[in-house]
Coordinates of N, CA and C in Angstrom, one line a residue:
X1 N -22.5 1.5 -1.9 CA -21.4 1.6 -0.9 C -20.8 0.3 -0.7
X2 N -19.5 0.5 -1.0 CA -18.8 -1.0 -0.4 C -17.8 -0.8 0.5
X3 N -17.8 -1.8 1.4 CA -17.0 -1.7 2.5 C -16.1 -3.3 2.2
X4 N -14.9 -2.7 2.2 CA -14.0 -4.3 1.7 C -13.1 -4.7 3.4
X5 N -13.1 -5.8 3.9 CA -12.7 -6.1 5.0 C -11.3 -7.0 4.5
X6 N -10.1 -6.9 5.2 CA -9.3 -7.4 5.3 C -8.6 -8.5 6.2
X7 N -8.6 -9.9 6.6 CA -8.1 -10.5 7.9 C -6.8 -10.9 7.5
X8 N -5.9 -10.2 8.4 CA -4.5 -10.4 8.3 C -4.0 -11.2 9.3
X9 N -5.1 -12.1 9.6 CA -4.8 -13.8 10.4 C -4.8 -15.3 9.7
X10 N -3.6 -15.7 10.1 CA -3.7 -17.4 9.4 C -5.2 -17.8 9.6
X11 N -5.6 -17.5 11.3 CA -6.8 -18.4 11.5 C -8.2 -17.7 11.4
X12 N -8.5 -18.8 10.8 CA -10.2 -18.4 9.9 C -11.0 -18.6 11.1
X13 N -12.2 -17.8 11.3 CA -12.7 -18.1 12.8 C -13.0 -17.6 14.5
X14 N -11.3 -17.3 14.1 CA -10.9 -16.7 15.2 C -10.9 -15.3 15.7
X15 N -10.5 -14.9 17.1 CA -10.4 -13.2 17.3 C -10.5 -12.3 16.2
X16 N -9.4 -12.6 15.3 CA -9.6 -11.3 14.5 C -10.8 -11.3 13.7
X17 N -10.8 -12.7 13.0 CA -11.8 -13.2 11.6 C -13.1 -12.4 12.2
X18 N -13.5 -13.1 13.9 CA -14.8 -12.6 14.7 C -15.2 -10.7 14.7
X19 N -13.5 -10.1 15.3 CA -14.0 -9.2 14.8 C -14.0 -8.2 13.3
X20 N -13.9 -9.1 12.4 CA -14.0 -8.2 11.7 C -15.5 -8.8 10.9
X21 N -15.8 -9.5 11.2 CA -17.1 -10.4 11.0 C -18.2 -9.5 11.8
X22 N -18.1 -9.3 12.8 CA -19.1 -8.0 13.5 C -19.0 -6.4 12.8
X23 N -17.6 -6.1 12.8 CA -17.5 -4.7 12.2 C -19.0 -4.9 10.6
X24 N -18.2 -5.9 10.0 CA -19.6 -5.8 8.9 C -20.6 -5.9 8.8
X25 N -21.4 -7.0 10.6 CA -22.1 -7.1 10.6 C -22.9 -5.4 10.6
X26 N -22.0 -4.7 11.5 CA -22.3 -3.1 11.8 C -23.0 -2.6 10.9
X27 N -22.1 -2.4 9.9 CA -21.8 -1.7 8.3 C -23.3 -2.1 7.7
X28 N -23.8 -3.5 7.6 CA -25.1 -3.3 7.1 C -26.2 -3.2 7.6
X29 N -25.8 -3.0 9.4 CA -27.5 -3.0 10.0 C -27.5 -1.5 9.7
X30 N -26.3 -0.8 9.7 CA -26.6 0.7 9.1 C -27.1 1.2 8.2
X31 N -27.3 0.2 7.2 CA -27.6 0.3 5.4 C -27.4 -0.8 4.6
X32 N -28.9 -1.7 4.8 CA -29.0 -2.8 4.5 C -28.5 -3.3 3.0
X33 N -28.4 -1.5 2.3 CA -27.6 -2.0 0.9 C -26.0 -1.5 0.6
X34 N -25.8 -1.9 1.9 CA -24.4 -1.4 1.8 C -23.7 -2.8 1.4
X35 N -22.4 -2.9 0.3 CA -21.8 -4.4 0.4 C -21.0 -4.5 0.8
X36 N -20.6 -5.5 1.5 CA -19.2 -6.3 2.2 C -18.6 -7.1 1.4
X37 N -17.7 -7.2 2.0 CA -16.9 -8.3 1.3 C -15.2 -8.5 2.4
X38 N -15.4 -9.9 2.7 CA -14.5 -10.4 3.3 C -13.1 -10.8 2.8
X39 N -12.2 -10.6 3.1 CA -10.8 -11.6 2.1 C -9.9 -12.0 3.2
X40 N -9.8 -13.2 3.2 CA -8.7 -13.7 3.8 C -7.1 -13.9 3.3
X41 N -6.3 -12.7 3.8 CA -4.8 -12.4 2.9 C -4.4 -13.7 2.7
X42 N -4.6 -14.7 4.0 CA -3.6 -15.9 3.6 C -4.0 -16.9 2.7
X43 N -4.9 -16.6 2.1 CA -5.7 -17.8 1.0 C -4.6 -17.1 -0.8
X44 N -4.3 -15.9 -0.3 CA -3.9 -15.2 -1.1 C -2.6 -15.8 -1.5
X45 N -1.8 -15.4 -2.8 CA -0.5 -15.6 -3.3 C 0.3 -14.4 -3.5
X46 N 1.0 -13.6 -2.6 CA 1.6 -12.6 -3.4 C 2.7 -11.9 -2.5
X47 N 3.3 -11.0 -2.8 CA 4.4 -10.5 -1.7 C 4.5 -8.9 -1.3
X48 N 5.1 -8.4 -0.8 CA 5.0 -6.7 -0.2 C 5.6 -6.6 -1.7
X49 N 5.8 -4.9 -1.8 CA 6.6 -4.3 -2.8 C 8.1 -4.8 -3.4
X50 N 7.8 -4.9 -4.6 CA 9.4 -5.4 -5.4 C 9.9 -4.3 -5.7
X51 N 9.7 -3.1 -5.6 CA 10.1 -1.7 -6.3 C 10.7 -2.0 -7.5
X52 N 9.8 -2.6 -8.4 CA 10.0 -2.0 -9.6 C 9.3 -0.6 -10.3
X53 N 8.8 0.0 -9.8 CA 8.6 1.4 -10.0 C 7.7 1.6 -11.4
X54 N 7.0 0.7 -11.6 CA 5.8 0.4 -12.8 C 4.9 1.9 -12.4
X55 N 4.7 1.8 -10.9 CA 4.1 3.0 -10.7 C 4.3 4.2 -10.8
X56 N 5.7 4.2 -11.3 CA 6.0 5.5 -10.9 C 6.5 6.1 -12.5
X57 N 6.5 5.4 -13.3 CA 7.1 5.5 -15.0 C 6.2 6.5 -15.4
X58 N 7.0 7.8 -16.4 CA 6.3 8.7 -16.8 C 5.6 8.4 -18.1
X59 N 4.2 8.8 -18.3 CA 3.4 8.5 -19.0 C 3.4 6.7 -19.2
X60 N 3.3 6.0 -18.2 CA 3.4 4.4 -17.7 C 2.2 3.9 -18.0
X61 N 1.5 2.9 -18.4 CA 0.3 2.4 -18.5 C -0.3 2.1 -16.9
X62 N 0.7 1.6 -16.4 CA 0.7 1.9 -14.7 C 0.4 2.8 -14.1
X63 N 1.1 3.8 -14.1 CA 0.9 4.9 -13.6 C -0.1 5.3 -12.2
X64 N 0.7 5.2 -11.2 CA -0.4 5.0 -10.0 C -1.0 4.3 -9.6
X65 N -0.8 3.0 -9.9 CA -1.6 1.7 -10.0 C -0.5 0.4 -9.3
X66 N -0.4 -0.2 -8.6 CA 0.9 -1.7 -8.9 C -0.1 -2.2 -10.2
X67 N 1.5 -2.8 -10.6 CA 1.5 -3.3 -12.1 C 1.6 -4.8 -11.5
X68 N 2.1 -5.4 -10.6 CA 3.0 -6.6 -10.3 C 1.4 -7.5 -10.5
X69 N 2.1 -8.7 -11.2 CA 1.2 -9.5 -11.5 C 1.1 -10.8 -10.7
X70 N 0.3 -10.5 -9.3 CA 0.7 -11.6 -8.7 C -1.0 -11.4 -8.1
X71 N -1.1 -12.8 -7.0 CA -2.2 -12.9 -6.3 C -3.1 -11.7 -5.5
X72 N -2.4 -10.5 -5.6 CA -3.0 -9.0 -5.1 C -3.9 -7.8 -6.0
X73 N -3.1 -8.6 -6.9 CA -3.7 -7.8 -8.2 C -5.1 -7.3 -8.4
X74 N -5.6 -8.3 -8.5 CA -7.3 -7.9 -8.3 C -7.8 -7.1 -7.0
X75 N -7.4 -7.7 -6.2 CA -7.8 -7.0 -4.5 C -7.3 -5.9 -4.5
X76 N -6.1 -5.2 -5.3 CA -5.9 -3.6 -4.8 C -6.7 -3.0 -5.8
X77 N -7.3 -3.3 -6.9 CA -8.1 -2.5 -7.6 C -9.4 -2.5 -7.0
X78 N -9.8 -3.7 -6.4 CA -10.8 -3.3 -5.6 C -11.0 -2.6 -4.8
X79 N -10.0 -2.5 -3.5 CA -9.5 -1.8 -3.1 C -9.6 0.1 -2.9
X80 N -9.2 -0.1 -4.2 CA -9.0 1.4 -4.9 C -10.4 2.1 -4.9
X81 N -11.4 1.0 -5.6 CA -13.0 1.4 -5.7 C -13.6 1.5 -4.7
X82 N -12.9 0.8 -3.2 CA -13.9 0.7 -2.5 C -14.6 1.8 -1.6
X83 N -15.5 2.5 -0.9 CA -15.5 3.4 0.1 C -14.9 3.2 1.0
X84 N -14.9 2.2 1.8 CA -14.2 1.7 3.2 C -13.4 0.4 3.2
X85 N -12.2 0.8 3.8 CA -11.7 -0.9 4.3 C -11.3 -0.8 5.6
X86 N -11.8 -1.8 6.0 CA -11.1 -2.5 7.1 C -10.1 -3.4 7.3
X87 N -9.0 -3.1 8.4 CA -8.1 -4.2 8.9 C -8.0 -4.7 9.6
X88 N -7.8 -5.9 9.8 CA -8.2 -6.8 10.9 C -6.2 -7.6 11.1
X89 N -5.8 -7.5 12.0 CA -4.6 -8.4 12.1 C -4.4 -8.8 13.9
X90 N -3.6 -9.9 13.8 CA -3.2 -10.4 15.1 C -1.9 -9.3 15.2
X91 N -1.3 -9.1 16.9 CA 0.3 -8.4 17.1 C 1.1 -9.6 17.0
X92 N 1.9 -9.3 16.1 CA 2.9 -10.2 16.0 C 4.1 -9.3 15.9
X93 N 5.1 -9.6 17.3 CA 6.4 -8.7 17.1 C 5.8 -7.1 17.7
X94 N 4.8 -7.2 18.4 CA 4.9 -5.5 18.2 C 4.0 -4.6 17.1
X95 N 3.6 -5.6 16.0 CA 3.3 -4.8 14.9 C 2.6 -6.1 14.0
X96 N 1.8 -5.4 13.4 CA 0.5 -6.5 12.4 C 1.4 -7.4 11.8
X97 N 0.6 -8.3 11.0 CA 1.6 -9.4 10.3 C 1.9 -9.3 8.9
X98 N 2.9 -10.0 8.8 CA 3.4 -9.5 7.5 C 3.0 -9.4 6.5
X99 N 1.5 -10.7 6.1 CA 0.9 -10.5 5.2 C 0.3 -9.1 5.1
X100 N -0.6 -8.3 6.2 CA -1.3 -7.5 6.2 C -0.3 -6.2 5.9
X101 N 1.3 -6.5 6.2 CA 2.3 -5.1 5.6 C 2.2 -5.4 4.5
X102 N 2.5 -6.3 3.7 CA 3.1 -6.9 2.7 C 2.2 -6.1 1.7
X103 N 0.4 -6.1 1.7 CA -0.5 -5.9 1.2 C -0.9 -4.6 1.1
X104 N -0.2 -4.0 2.4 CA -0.3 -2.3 2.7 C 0.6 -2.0 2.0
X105 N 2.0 -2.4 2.3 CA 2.8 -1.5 0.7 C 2.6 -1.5 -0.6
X106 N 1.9 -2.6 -1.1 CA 1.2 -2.4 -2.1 C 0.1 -1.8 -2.6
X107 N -0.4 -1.3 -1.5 CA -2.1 -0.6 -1.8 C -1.5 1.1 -1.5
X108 N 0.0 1.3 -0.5 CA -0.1 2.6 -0.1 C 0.9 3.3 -1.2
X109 N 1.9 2.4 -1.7 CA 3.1 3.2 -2.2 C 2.4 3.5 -4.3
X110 N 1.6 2.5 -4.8 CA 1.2 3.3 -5.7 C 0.3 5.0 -5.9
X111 N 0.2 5.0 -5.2 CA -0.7 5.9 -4.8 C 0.3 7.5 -4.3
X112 N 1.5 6.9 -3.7 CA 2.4 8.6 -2.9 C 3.0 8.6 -4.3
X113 N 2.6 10.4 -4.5 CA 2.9 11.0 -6.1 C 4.5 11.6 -5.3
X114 N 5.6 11.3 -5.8 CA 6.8 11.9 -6.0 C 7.0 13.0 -7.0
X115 N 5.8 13.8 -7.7 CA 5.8 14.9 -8.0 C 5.8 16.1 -6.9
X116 N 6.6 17.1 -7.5 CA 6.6 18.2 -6.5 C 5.6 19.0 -6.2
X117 N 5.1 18.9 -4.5 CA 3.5 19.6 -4.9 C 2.5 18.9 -4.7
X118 N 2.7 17.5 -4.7 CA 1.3 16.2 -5.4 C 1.8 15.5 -3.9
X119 N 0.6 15.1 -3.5 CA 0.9 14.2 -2.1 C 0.2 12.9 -2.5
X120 N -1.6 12.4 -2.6 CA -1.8 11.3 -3.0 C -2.1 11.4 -4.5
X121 N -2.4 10.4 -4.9 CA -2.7 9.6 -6.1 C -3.9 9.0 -6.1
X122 N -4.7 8.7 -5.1 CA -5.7 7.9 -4.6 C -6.6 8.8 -6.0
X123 N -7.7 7.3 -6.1 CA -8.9 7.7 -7.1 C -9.7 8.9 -6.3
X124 N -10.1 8.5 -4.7 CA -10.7 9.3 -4.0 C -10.6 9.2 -3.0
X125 N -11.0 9.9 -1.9 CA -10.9 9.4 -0.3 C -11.6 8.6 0.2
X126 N -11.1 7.7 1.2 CA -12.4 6.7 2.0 C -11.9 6.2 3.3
X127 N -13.1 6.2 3.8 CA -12.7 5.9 5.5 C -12.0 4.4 5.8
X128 N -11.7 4.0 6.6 CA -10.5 3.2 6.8 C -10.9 3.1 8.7
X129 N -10.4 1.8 8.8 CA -10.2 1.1 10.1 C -9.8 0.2 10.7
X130 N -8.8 0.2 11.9 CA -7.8 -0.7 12.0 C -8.4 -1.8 13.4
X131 N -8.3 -2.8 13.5 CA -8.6 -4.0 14.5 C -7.6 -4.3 15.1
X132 N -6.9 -4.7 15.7 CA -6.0 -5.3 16.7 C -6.2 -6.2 17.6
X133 N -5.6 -7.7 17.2 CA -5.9 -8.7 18.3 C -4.6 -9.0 18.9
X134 N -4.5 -9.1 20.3 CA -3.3 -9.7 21.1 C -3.6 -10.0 22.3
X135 N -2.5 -11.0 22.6 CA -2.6 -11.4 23.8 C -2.4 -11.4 25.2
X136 N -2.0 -9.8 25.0 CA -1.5 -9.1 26.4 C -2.5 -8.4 26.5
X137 N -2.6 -7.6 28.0 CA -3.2 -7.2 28.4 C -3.1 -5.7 28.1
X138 N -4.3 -4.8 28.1 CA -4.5 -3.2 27.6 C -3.3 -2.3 28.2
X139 N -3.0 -2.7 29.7 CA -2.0 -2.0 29.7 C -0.4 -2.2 29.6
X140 N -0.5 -3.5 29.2 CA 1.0 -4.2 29.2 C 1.2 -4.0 27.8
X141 N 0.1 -3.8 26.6 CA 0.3 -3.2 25.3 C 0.6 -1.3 25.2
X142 N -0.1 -0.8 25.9 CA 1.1 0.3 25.7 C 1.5 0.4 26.8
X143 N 2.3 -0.3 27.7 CA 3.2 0.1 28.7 C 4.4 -0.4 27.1
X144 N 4.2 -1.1 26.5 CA 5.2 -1.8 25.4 C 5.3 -1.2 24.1
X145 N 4.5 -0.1 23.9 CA 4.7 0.8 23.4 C 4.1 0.8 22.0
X146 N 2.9 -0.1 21.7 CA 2.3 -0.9 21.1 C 1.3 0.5 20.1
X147 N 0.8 1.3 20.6 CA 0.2 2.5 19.8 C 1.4 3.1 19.1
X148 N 2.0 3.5 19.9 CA 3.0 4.5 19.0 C 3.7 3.7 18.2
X149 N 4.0 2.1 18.0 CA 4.8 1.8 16.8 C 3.7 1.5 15.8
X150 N 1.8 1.3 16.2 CA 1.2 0.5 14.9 C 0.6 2.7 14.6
X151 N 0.9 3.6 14.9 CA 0.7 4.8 14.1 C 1.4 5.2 13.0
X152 N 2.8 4.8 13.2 CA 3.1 5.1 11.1 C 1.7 4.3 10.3
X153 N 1.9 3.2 10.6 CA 1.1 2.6 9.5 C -0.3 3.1 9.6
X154 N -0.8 3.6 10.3 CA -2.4 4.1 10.3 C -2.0 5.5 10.0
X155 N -0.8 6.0 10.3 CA -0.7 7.1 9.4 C -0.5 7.1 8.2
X156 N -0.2 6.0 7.4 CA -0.2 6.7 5.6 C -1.8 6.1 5.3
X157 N -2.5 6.0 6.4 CA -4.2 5.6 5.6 C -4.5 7.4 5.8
X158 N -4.2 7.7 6.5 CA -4.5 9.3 6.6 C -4.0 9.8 5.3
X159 N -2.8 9.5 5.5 CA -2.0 10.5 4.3 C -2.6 10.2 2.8
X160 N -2.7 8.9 2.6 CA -3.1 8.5 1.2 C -4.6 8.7 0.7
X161 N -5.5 8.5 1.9 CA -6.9 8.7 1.7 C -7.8 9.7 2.3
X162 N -6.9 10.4 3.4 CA -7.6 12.1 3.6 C -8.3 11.7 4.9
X163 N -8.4 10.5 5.6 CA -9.0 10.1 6.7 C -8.2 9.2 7.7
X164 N -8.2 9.7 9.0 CA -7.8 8.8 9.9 C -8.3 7.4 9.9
X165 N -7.7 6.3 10.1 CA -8.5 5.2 10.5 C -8.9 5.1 12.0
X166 N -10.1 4.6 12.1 CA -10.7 4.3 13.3 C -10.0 3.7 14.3
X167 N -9.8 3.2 15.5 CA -8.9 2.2 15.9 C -9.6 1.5 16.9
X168 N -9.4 0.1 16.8 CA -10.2 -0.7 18.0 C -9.2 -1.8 18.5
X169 N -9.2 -1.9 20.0 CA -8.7 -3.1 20.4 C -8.9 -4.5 21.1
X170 N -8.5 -5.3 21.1 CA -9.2 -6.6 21.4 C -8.2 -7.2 22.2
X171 N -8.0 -6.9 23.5 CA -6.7 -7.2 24.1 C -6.9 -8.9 25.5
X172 N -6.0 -9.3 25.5 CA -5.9 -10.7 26.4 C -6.7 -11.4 26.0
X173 N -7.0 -11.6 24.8 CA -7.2 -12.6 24.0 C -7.3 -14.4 24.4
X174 N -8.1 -15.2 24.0 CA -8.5 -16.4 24.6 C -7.7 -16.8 22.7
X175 N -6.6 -17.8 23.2 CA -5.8 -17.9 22.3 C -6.1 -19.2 21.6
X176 N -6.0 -20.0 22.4 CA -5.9 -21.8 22.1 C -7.0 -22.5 22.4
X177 N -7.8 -23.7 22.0 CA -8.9 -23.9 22.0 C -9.0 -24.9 23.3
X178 N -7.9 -25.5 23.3 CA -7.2 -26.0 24.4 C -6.0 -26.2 25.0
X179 N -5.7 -25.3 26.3 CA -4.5 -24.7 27.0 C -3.5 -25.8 27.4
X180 N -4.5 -27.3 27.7 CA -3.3 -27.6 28.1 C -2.8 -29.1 26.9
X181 N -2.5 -28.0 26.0 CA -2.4 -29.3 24.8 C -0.6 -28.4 24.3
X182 N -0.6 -27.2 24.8 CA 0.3 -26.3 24.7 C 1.0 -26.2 25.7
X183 N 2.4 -25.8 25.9 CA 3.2 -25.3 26.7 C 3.2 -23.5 26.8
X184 N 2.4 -23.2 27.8 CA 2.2 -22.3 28.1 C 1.3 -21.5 29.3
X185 N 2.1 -22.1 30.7 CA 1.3 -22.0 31.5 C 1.8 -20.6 32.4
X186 N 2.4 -19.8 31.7 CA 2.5 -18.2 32.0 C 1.1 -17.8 31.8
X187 N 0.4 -18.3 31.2 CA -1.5 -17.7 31.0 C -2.3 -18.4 32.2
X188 N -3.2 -17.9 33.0 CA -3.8 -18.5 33.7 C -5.3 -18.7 32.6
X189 N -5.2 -20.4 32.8 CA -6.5 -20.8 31.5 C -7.7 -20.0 32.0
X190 N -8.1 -20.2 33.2 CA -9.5 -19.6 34.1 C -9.3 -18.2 34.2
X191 N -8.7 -17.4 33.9 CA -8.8 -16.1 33.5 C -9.1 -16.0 32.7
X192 N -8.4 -16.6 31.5 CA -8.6 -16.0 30.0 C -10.4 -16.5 29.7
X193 N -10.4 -17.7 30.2 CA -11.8 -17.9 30.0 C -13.0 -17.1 30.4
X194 N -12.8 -16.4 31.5 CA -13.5 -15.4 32.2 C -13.6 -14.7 31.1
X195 N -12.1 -13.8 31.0 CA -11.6 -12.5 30.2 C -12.8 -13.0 28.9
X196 N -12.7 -14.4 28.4 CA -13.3 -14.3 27.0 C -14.7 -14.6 27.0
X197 N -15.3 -14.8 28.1 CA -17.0 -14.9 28.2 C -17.2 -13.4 28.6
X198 N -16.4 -12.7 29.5 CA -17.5 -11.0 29.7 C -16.6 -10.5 28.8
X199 N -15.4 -10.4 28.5 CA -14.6 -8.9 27.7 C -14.9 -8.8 25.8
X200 N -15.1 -10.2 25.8 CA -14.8 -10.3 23.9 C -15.9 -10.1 23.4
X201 N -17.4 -10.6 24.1 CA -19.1 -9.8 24.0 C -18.7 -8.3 23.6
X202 N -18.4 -7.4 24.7 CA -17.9 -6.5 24.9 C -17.2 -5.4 23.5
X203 N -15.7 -6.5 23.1 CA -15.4 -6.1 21.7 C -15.8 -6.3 20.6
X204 N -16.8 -7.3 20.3 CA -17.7 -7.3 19.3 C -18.6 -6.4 18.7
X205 N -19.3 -6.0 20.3 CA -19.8 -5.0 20.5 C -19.4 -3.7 19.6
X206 N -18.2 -3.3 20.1 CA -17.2 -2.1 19.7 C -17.6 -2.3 18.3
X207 N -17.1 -3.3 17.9 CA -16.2 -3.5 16.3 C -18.3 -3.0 15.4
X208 N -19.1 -4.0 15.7 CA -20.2 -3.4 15.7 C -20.8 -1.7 15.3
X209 N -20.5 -1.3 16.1 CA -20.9 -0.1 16.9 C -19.7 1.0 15.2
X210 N -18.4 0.8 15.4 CA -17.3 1.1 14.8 C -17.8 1.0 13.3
X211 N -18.4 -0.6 12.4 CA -18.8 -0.7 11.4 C -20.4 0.4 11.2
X212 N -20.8 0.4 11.9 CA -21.9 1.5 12.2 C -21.4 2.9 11.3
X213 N -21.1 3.1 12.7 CA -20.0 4.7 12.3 C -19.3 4.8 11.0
X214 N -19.0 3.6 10.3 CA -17.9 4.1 9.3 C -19.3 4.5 8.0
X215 N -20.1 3.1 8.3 CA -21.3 4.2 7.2 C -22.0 5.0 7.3
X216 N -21.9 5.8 8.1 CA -22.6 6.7 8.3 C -21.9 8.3 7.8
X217 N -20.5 7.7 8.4 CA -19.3 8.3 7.7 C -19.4 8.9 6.1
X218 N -19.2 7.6 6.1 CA -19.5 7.6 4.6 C -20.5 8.3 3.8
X219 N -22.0 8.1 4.4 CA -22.4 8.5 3.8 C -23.0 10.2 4.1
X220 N -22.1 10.8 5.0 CA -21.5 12.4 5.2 C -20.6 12.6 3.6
X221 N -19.7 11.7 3.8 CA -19.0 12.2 2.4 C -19.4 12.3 1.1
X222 N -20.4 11.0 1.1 CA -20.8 11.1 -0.3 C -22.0 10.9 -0.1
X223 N -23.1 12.5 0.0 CA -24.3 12.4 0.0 C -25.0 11.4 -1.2
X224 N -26.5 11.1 -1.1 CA -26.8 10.3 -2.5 C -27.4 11.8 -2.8

């Protein structure tokens, strides 16, 4: 079983990196021979979809596959093989970061068959799960409408691999390592510090608990 994790944060370390560092820790207290594997997009070199349509050329050596020969290349074939991935991104704008789209249109769009009749392309189905870090509060993210704009995108993990992704959130976030080195005193520091000694235990916890579940998931689908 491999479970491939993705952090679609500049910073190594941090909120997101953490939780998606517990989700795996999950994943293998489940099944100590289950494998992980961590990638940091931004160490990466490469860009969203060029639509050159390599994927889509009839009888193509591509066929189904991105052809583009850049720094992703390897990772979406892994990808492809793997049972599980996870995503991990900060909200930026309302919606994950660009690296982490940039990498989704390349892992989702070879895969949707434009034959009539044919929906994915996928080698096979695998469970999938999304992280969310930000620094608003749970209900000032969907009073902002924050679910319903990040569900397209957790909807083509449904559509392309036959499974919902899981969803976890990590909300009011302890941002800067020191508050007052920044202009930014709309945050009360001694909250957030609170917020990050009881609440972030808490979502580790979750993310934990979540990497659990997805092997077990898993291994519903594909008995040994």
């Amino acid at each position: 079983m491999k479970i491939i994790a993705l952090n679609g944060s500049p910073r190594k370390g941090w909120n997101t990196h953490q939780m998606l560092e517990a989700f795996l820790e999950g994943a293998r207290a489940a099944d100590a021979e289950t494998e992980t594997e961590l990638v940091h997009l931004f160490d990466l070199s490469y860009t969203g979809c060029r639509s050159c349509f390599a994927c889509k050329r009839k009888g193509g050596p591509s066929y189904g596959r991105c052809a583009y020969p850049d720094g992703a290349r390897e990772l979406l074939a892994a990808l492809a093989a793997a049972d599980g991935i996870v995503c991990g991104s900060p909200i930026y704008f309302h919606d994950i970061t660009a690296q982490l789209r940039g990498l989704l249109e390349r892992l989702f769009f070879p895969f949707h068959s434009f034959r009539a009749g044919e929906t994915t392309l996928a080698p096979k189905p695998l469970r999938s799960a999304m992280i969310y870090t930000m620094n608003v509060t749970e209900e000032e993210m969907r009073a902002a409408g924050y679910p319903q704009n990040l569900a397209t995108t957790e909807g083509y993990f449904s559509y392309t691999f036959g499974h919902p992704p899981a969803l976890l959130y990590a909300c009011d976030t302890w941002e800067f390592s020191d508050y007052s080195l920044y202009e930014a005193s709309i945050w009360d520091e001694a909250a957030k510090w609170r917020r990050r000694q009881e609440q972030f235990p808490r979502d580790l916890a979750a993310a934990r608990a979540a990497g659990m579940e997805m092997v077990r998931a898993i291994s519903i689908d594909h008995p040994v």
